PDB file of C-alpha atoms in Angstrom:
ATOM      1  CA  ASP A   1     129.626 -46.449 141.436  1.00  0.00           C
ATOM      2  CA  VAL A   2     130.843 -49.922 142.281  1.00  0.00           C
ATOM      3  CA  GLN A   3     128.041 -52.463 142.511  1.00  0.00           C
ATOM      4  CA  LEU A   4     128.020 -56.156 143.334  1.00  0.00           C
ATOM      5  CA  VAL A   5     124.556 -57.664 143.053  1.00  0.00           C
ATOM      6  CA  GLU A   6     123.993 -61.276 144.049  1.00  0.00           C
ATOM      7  CA  SER A   7     121.116 -63.389 142.787  1.00  0.00           C
ATOM      8  CA  GLY A   8     120.027 -66.997 142.628  1.00  0.00           C
ATOM      9  CA  GLY A   9     119.312 -67.683 146.270  1.00  0.00           C
ATOM     10  CA  GLY A  10     116.209 -69.486 147.425  1.00  0.00           C
ATOM     11  CA  LEU A  11     114.799 -72.557 149.099  1.00  0.00           C
ATOM     12  CA  VAL A  12     116.249 -75.935 148.126  1.00  0.00           C
ATOM     13  CA  GLN A  13     115.961 -79.411 149.588  1.00  0.00           C
ATOM     14  CA  PRO A  14     118.931 -81.194 151.118  1.00  0.00           C
ATOM     15  CA  GLY A  15     120.953 -82.842 148.372  1.00  0.00           C
ATOM     16  CA  GLY A  16     119.807 -80.290 145.832  1.00  0.00           C
ATOM     17  CA  SER A  17     121.715 -77.756 143.757  1.00  0.00           C
ATOM     18  CA  LEU A  18     121.698 -74.011 143.338  1.00  0.00           C
ATOM     19  CA  ARG A  19     123.735 -71.591 141.243  1.00  0.00           C
ATOM     20  CA  LEU A  20     124.456 -68.168 142.655  1.00  0.00           C
ATOM     21  CA  SER A  21     125.482 -65.244 140.482  1.00  0.00           C
ATOM     22  CA  CYS A  22     127.054 -61.890 141.220  1.00  0.00           C
ATOM     23  CA  ALA A  23     126.808 -59.072 138.685  1.00  0.00           C
ATOM     24  CA  ALA A  24     129.654 -56.588 138.941  1.00  0.00           C
ATOM     25  CA  SER A  25     129.661 -53.040 137.627  1.00  0.00           C
ATOM     26  CA  GLY A  26     131.506 -49.778 138.085  1.00  0.00           C
ATOM     27  CA  PHE A  27     135.007 -51.277 137.964  1.00  0.00           C
ATOM     28  CA  THR A  28     137.218 -53.430 135.740  1.00  0.00           C
ATOM     29  CA  PHE A  29     136.016 -56.807 136.985  1.00  0.00           C
ATOM     30  CA  SER A  30     138.720 -58.808 135.224  1.00  0.00           C
ATOM     31  CA  ASN A  31     141.493 -57.121 137.250  1.00  0.00           C
ATOM     32  CA  TYR A  32     140.509 -58.512 140.636  1.00  0.00           C
ATOM     33  CA  TRP A  33     140.424 -61.614 142.757  1.00  0.00           C
ATOM     34  CA  MET A  34     136.885 -62.379 143.874  1.00  0.00           C
ATOM     35  CA  SER A  35     135.490 -64.184 146.908  1.00  0.00           C
ATOM     36  CA  TRP A  36     132.307 -65.751 148.221  1.00  0.00           C
ATOM     37  CA  VAL A  37     131.651 -65.328 151.944  1.00  0.00           C
ATOM     38  CA  ARG A  38     128.621 -66.675 153.796  1.00  0.00           C
ATOM     39  CA  GLN A  39     126.834 -66.042 157.055  1.00  0.00           C
ATOM     40  CA  ALA A  40     124.441 -68.518 158.624  1.00  0.00           C
ATOM     41  CA  PRO A  41     121.452 -66.985 160.431  1.00  0.00           C
ATOM     42  CA  GLY A  42     122.623 -65.419 163.681  1.00  0.00           C
ATOM     43  CA  LYS A  43     126.201 -66.639 163.132  1.00  0.00           C
ATOM     44  CA  GLY A  44     129.525 -65.191 162.068  1.00  0.00           C
ATOM     45  CA  LEU A  45     131.145 -64.684 158.702  1.00  0.00           C
ATOM     46  CA  GLU A  46     132.702 -67.666 156.920  1.00  0.00           C
ATOM     47  CA  TRP A  47     134.925 -67.489 153.846  1.00  0.00           C
ATOM     48  CA  VAL A  48     133.797 -69.963 151.158  1.00  0.00           C
ATOM     49  CA  ALA A  49     135.941 -69.578 148.035  1.00  0.00           C
ATOM     50  CA  ASN A  50     138.413 -67.423 146.103  1.00  0.00           C
ATOM     51  CA  ILE A  51     139.081 -67.131 142.381  1.00  0.00           C
ATOM     52  CA  ASN A  52     141.854 -65.243 140.635  1.00  0.00           C
ATOM     53  CA  GLN A  53     141.542 -62.794 137.792  1.00  0.00           C
ATOM     54  CA  ASP A  54     141.456 -65.286 134.899  1.00  0.00           C
ATOM     55  CA  GLY A  55     139.847 -68.170 136.770  1.00  0.00           C
ATOM     56  CA  SER A  56     142.944 -70.363 136.723  1.00  0.00           C
ATOM     57  CA  GLU A  57     143.266 -70.440 140.533  1.00  0.00           C
ATOM     58  CA  LYS A  58     140.409 -71.484 142.780  1.00  0.00           C
ATOM     59  CA  TYR A  59     140.428 -72.187 146.488  1.00  0.00           C
ATOM     60  CA  TYR A  60     137.704 -73.479 148.786  1.00  0.00           C
ATOM     61  CA  LEU A  61     136.665 -73.894 152.385  1.00  0.00           C
ATOM     62  CA  ASP A  62     137.261 -77.538 153.298  1.00  0.00           C
ATOM     63  CA  SER A  63     133.542 -78.255 153.713  1.00  0.00           C
ATOM     64  CA  ALA A  64     132.781 -76.712 150.306  1.00  0.00           C
ATOM     65  CA  ARG A  65     135.531 -78.417 148.322  1.00  0.00           C
ATOM     66  CA  GLY A  66     134.120 -81.052 145.999  1.00  0.00           C
ATOM     67  CA  ARG A  67     130.557 -79.727 146.305  1.00  0.00           C
ATOM     68  CA  PHE A  68     130.893 -76.045 145.341  1.00  0.00           C
ATOM     69  CA  THR A  69     132.498 -74.582 142.216  1.00  0.00           C
ATOM     70  CA  ILE A  70     133.459 -70.939 141.898  1.00  0.00           C
ATOM     71  CA  SER A  71     133.722 -69.517 138.375  1.00  0.00           C
ATOM     72  CA  ARG A  72     133.696 -66.216 136.562  1.00  0.00           C
ATOM     73  CA  ASP A  73     132.818 -64.798 133.165  1.00  0.00           C
ATOM     74  CA  ASN A  74     134.955 -61.719 132.617  1.00  0.00           C
ATOM     75  CA  ALA A  75     133.172 -60.895 129.358  1.00  0.00           C
ATOM     76  CA  LYS A  76     129.915 -60.622 131.290  1.00  0.00           C
ATOM     77  CA  ASN A  77     131.392 -59.174 134.496  1.00  0.00           C
ATOM     78  CA  SER A  78     129.879 -61.969 136.514  1.00  0.00           C
ATOM     79  CA  LEU A  79     130.911 -64.318 139.299  1.00  0.00           C
ATOM     80  CA  HIS A  80     129.188 -67.611 140.032  1.00  0.00           C
ATOM     81  CA  LEU A  81     128.978 -70.241 142.736  1.00  0.00           C
ATOM     82  CA  GLN A  82     127.594 -73.616 141.713  1.00  0.00           C
ATOM     83  CA  MET A  83     126.487 -75.424 144.847  1.00  0.00           C
ATOM     84  CA  ASN A  84     125.720 -79.144 144.693  1.00  0.00           C
ATOM     85  CA  SER A  85     124.836 -81.727 147.343  1.00  0.00           C
ATOM     86  CA  LEU A  86     123.544 -78.968 149.567  1.00  0.00           C
ATOM     87  CA  ARG A  87     123.248 -79.569 153.293  1.00  0.00           C
ATOM     88  CA  VAL A  88     121.115 -77.938 155.959  1.00  0.00           C
ATOM     89  CA  GLU A  89     124.291 -76.368 157.344  1.00  0.00           C
ATOM     90  CA  ASP A  90     124.841 -74.515 154.033  1.00  0.00           C
ATOM     91  CA  THR A  91     121.871 -72.298 154.891  1.00  0.00           C
ATOM     92  CA  ALA A  92     123.231 -68.751 154.920  1.00  0.00           C
ATOM     93  CA  VAL A  93     123.354 -65.374 153.286  1.00  0.00           C
ATOM     94  CA  TYR A  94     126.018 -65.590 150.570  1.00  0.00           C
ATOM     95  CA  TYR A  95     128.018 -62.468 149.768  1.00  0.00           C
ATOM     96  CA  CYS A  96     130.281 -61.883 146.809  1.00  0.00           C
ATOM     97  CA  ALA A  97     133.210 -59.604 147.465  1.00  0.00           C
ATOM     98  CA  THR A  98     136.209 -58.092 145.704  1.00  0.00           C
ATOM     99  CA  TYR A  99     139.795 -58.166 146.900  1.00  0.00           C
ATOM    100  CA  GLY A 100     141.851 -55.059 146.227  1.00  0.00           C
ATOM    101  CA  GLY A 101     139.199 -52.853 144.713  1.00  0.00           C
ATOM    102  CA  ARG A 102     140.726 -49.852 146.439  1.00  0.00           C
ATOM    103  CA  LEU A 103     142.905 -51.369 149.106  1.00  0.00           C
ATOM    104  CA  PRO A 104     144.837 -54.587 149.844  1.00  0.00           C
ATOM    105  CA  ALA A 105     141.834 -56.197 151.550  1.00  0.00           C
ATOM    106  CA  VAL A 106     138.363 -57.550 150.779  1.00  0.00           C
ATOM    107  CA  ASP A 107     136.856 -54.114 150.426  1.00  0.00           C
ATOM    108  CA  TRP A 108     133.824 -54.242 148.119  1.00  0.00           C
ATOM    109  CA  TRP A 109     130.837 -56.354 149.150  1.00  0.00           C
ATOM    110  CA  GLY A 110     127.456 -57.127 147.691  1.00  0.00           C
ATOM    111  CA  GLN A 111     124.312 -57.134 149.806  1.00  0.00           C
ATOM    112  CA  GLY A 112     123.989 -60.903 149.792  1.00  0.00           C
ATOM    113  CA  THR A 113     121.510 -63.549 148.695  1.00  0.00           C
ATOM    114  CA  LEU A 114     119.826 -65.984 151.082  1.00  0.00           C
ATOM    115  CA  VAL A 115     120.123 -69.713 150.521  1.00  0.00           C
ATOM    116  CA  THR A 116     117.862 -71.911 152.626  1.00  0.00           C
ATOM    117  CA  VAL A 117     118.397 -75.662 152.608  1.00  0.00           C
ATOM    118  CA  SER A 118     115.425 -77.393 154.171  1.00  0.00           C
ATOM    119  CA  SER A 119     113.021 -80.219 153.544  1.00  0.00           C
TER     120      SER A 119
ATOM    121  CA  ASP B   1     144.824 -73.836 158.008  1.00  0.00           C
ATOM    122  CA  VAL B   2     144.894 -70.588 159.959  1.00  0.00           C
ATOM    123  CA  GLN B   3     142.307 -70.413 162.732  1.00  0.00           C
ATOM    124  CA  MET B   4     141.247 -67.084 164.205  1.00  0.00           C
ATOM    125  CA  THR B   5     140.023 -66.418 167.724  1.00  0.00           C
ATOM    126  CA  GLN B   6     138.573 -63.212 169.155  1.00  0.00           C
ATOM    127  CA  SER B   7     137.892 -61.975 172.655  1.00  0.00           C
ATOM    128  CA  PRO B   8     135.635 -61.086 174.198  1.00  0.00           C
ATOM    129  CA  SER B   9     132.661 -62.551 172.354  1.00  0.00           C
ATOM    130  CA  THR B  10     130.408 -59.871 173.830  1.00  0.00           C
ATOM    131  CA  LEU B  11     131.342 -56.531 175.281  1.00  0.00           C
ATOM    132  CA  SER B  12     129.032 -54.197 177.197  1.00  0.00           C
ATOM    133  CA  ALA B  13     130.171 -50.598 177.190  1.00  0.00           C
ATOM    134  CA  SER B  14     128.916 -47.041 177.487  1.00  0.00           C
ATOM    135  CA  VAL B  15     129.195 -44.104 175.131  1.00  0.00           C
ATOM    136  CA  GLY B  16     132.605 -42.531 175.631  1.00  0.00           C
ATOM    137  CA  ASP B  17     134.289 -45.728 176.826  1.00  0.00           C
ATOM    138  CA  ARG B  18     137.588 -46.941 175.416  1.00  0.00           C
ATOM    139  CA  VAL B  19     137.061 -50.398 173.948  1.00  0.00           C
ATOM    140  CA  THR B  20     139.640 -53.001 172.943  1.00  0.00           C
ATOM    141  CA  ILE B  21     138.993 -56.221 171.022  1.00  0.00           C
ATOM    142  CA  THR B  22     141.704 -58.817 170.563  1.00  0.00           C
ATOM    143  CA  CYS B  23     142.234 -61.253 167.730  1.00  0.00           C
ATOM    144  CA  ARG B  24     144.704 -64.111 167.603  1.00  0.00           C
ATOM    145  CA  ALA B  25     145.860 -66.209 164.662  1.00  0.00           C
ATOM    146  CA  SER B  26     146.914 -69.840 165.076  1.00  0.00           C
ATOM    147  CA  GLN B  27     150.090 -69.122 163.069  1.00  0.00           C
ATOM    148  CA  SER B  28     151.921 -66.081 161.804  1.00  0.00           C
ATOM    149  CA  ILE B  29     150.029 -64.047 159.227  1.00  0.00           C
ATOM    150  CA  SER B  30     152.471 -61.105 159.148  1.00  0.00           C
ATOM    151  CA  ASN B  31     150.164 -58.084 158.956  1.00  0.00           C
ATOM    152  CA  TRP B  32     147.555 -59.567 156.625  1.00  0.00           C
ATOM    153  CA  LEU B  33     144.672 -58.802 158.926  1.00  0.00           C
ATOM    154  CA  ALA B  34     141.522 -56.758 158.435  1.00  0.00           C
ATOM    155  CA  TRP B  35     138.790 -55.595 160.781  1.00  0.00           C
ATOM    156  CA  TYR B  36     135.142 -55.295 159.756  1.00  0.00           C
ATOM    157  CA  GLN B  37     132.092 -53.780 161.362  1.00  0.00           C
ATOM    158  CA  GLN B  38     128.723 -55.369 160.705  1.00  0.00           C
ATOM    159  CA  LYS B  39     125.262 -54.209 161.640  1.00  0.00           C
ATOM    160  CA  PRO B  40     122.151 -56.424 161.467  1.00  0.00           C
ATOM    161  CA  GLY B  41     120.956 -57.085 157.929  1.00  0.00           C
ATOM    162  CA  ARG B  42     123.935 -55.309 156.388  1.00  0.00           C
ATOM    163  CA  ALA B  43     127.078 -56.398 154.591  1.00  0.00           C
ATOM    164  CA  PRO B  44     130.354 -56.084 156.507  1.00  0.00           C
ATOM    165  CA  LYS B  45     132.128 -52.762 156.289  1.00  0.00           C
ATOM    166  CA  LEU B  46     135.920 -52.637 156.115  1.00  0.00           C
ATOM    167  CA  LEU B  47     137.449 -50.558 158.908  1.00  0.00           C
ATOM    168  CA  ILE B  48     141.132 -51.470 158.953  1.00  0.00           C
ATOM    169  CA  TYR B  49     143.424 -53.329 156.552  1.00  0.00           C
ATOM    170  CA  GLN B  50     146.949 -54.673 156.916  1.00  0.00           C
ATOM    171  CA  ALA B  51     146.482 -54.637 160.689  1.00  0.00           C
ATOM    172  CA  SER B  52     146.823 -50.903 161.249  1.00  0.00           C
ATOM    173  CA  ASN B  53     145.704 -48.933 158.192  1.00  0.00           C
ATOM    174  CA  LEU B  54     142.412 -47.112 158.480  1.00  0.00           C
ATOM    175  CA  ASP B  55     140.103 -47.246 155.468  1.00  0.00           C
ATOM    176  CA  GLY B  56     139.185 -43.842 154.120  1.00  0.00           C
ATOM    177  CA  GLY B  57     136.144 -42.329 155.775  1.00  0.00           C
ATOM    178  CA  VAL B  58     136.501 -44.430 158.918  1.00  0.00           C
ATOM    179  CA  PRO B  59     136.593 -42.209 162.015  1.00  0.00           C
ATOM    180  CA  SER B  60     139.991 -41.760 163.634  1.00  0.00           C
ATOM    181  CA  ARG B  61     138.664 -43.119 166.948  1.00  0.00           C
ATOM    182  CA  PHE B  62     139.200 -46.566 165.396  1.00  0.00           C
ATOM    183  CA  SER B  63     142.732 -47.933 165.377  1.00  0.00           C
ATOM    184  CA  GLY B  64     144.395 -51.268 164.839  1.00  0.00           C
ATOM    185  CA  SER B  65     147.701 -52.733 165.893  1.00  0.00           C
ATOM    186  CA  GLY B  66     149.637 -55.968 166.006  1.00  0.00           C
ATOM    187  CA  SER B  67     151.530 -58.352 163.781  1.00  0.00           C
ATOM    188  CA  GLU B  68     152.323 -62.049 163.346  1.00  0.00           C
ATOM    189  CA  THR B  69     149.686 -63.660 165.602  1.00  0.00           C
ATOM    190  CA  ASP B  70     148.302 -61.017 167.975  1.00  0.00           C
ATOM    191  CA  PHE B  71     146.159 -58.078 166.959  1.00  0.00           C
ATOM    192  CA  THR B  72     143.904 -55.492 168.558  1.00  0.00           C
ATOM    193  CA  LEU B  73     141.147 -53.168 167.472  1.00  0.00           C
ATOM    194  CA  THR B  74     140.643 -50.133 169.687  1.00  0.00           C
ATOM    195  CA  ILE B  75     137.810 -47.636 169.725  1.00  0.00           C
ATOM    196  CA  SER B  76     139.097 -44.676 171.698  1.00  0.00           C
ATOM    197  CA  SER B  77     135.727 -43.175 172.604  1.00  0.00           C
ATOM    198  CA  LEU B  78     132.696 -45.310 171.821  1.00  0.00           C
ATOM    199  CA  GLN B  79     129.927 -43.533 169.903  1.00  0.00           C
ATOM    200  CA  PRO B  80     126.275 -44.588 169.478  1.00  0.00           C
ATOM    201  CA  ASP B  81     126.921 -45.604 165.849  1.00  0.00           C
ATOM    202  CA  ASP B  82     129.638 -48.035 166.969  1.00  0.00           C
ATOM    203  CA  PHE B  83     127.315 -50.566 168.584  1.00  0.00           C
ATOM    204  CA  ALA B  84     127.710 -53.468 166.185  1.00  0.00           C
ATOM    205  CA  THR B  85     129.556 -56.750 165.701  1.00  0.00           C
ATOM    206  CA  TYR B  86     133.251 -56.665 164.818  1.00  0.00           C
ATOM    207  CA  TYR B  87     135.158 -59.366 162.952  1.00  0.00           C
ATOM    208  CA  CYS B  88     138.820 -59.848 162.268  1.00  0.00           C
ATOM    209  CA  GLN B  89     139.851 -61.618 159.066  1.00  0.00           C
ATOM    210  CA  GLN B  90     143.182 -63.034 158.002  1.00  0.00           C
ATOM    211  CA  TYR B  91     144.148 -63.044 154.344  1.00  0.00           C
ATOM    212  CA  ASN B  92     147.717 -64.253 154.448  1.00  0.00           C
ATOM    213  CA  SER B  93     147.247 -66.718 151.609  1.00  0.00           C
ATOM    214  CA  TRP B  94     144.896 -66.888 148.630  1.00  0.00           C
ATOM    215  CA  SER B  95     144.271 -70.515 149.474  1.00  0.00           C
ATOM    216  CA  GLN B  96     142.465 -69.744 152.687  1.00  0.00           C
ATOM    217  CA  PHE B  97     140.913 -66.675 154.199  1.00  0.00           C
ATOM    218  CA  SER B  98     139.303 -66.973 157.642  1.00  0.00           C
ATOM    219  CA  PHE B  99     137.326 -64.830 160.038  1.00  0.00           C
ATOM    220  CA  GLY B 100     137.270 -64.624 163.772  1.00  0.00           C
ATOM    221  CA  PRO B 101     133.983 -65.555 165.491  1.00  0.00           C
ATOM    222  CA  GLY B 102     133.070 -61.924 166.100  1.00  0.00           C
ATOM    223  CA  THR B 103     132.705 -59.538 169.026  1.00  0.00           C
ATOM    224  CA  LYS B 104     129.335 -57.960 169.704  1.00  0.00           C
ATOM    225  CA  VAL B 105     129.577 -54.512 171.252  1.00  0.00           C
ATOM    226  CA  GLU B 106     126.428 -53.808 173.245  1.00  0.00           C
ATOM    227  CA  ILE B 107     125.118 -50.818 175.143  1.00  0.00           C
ATOM    228  CA  LYS B 108     125.756 -51.091 178.869  1.00  0.00           C
TER     229      LYS B 108
END
């Protein structure tokens, strides 16, 4: 079965850093674009970043560019999001997701990890 | 950047009602639009991709239509399991995906 399992969330102070990870299994991870999507408490979904199969293309939400870095390790079937200079407004559940697992869409999702930025 | 809008933001309906949610893109996205259902505490679930294609296992009472900038999600006969929040998402370019603000379907 396909599994995407996020980890690394927690409580961090404003200005701090956090590294999220997503462990993928049950499919050939290196074949797919991957995304991070977040959801602030009680709010809607917000796309954060995309990365292509070999990590040579990376794209970011404007407010994340320059602070967040998406990366992947295809040998370890893992996706990462390094988040620096965190702000209160970055508080959210962060989901990793796969594009094109079965269909031309973002179709496989993890269960999310909560990041809380607060003093 | 492509901005997405949805209407209504909240919809009150009864079991058996026909429900329509609209989604508009700020520029043409061809048919690169998906619809998701989300329930509290759960990850989004893909319902429809490429504007009108139903994901496998999704009940046939769900349908999607539209192209370019205007899209709709229709539930032909609302069932108790359908009370949830629905999001559209455009994925026209790898450089930017974006979601609509969501439509909460509530019990009337």
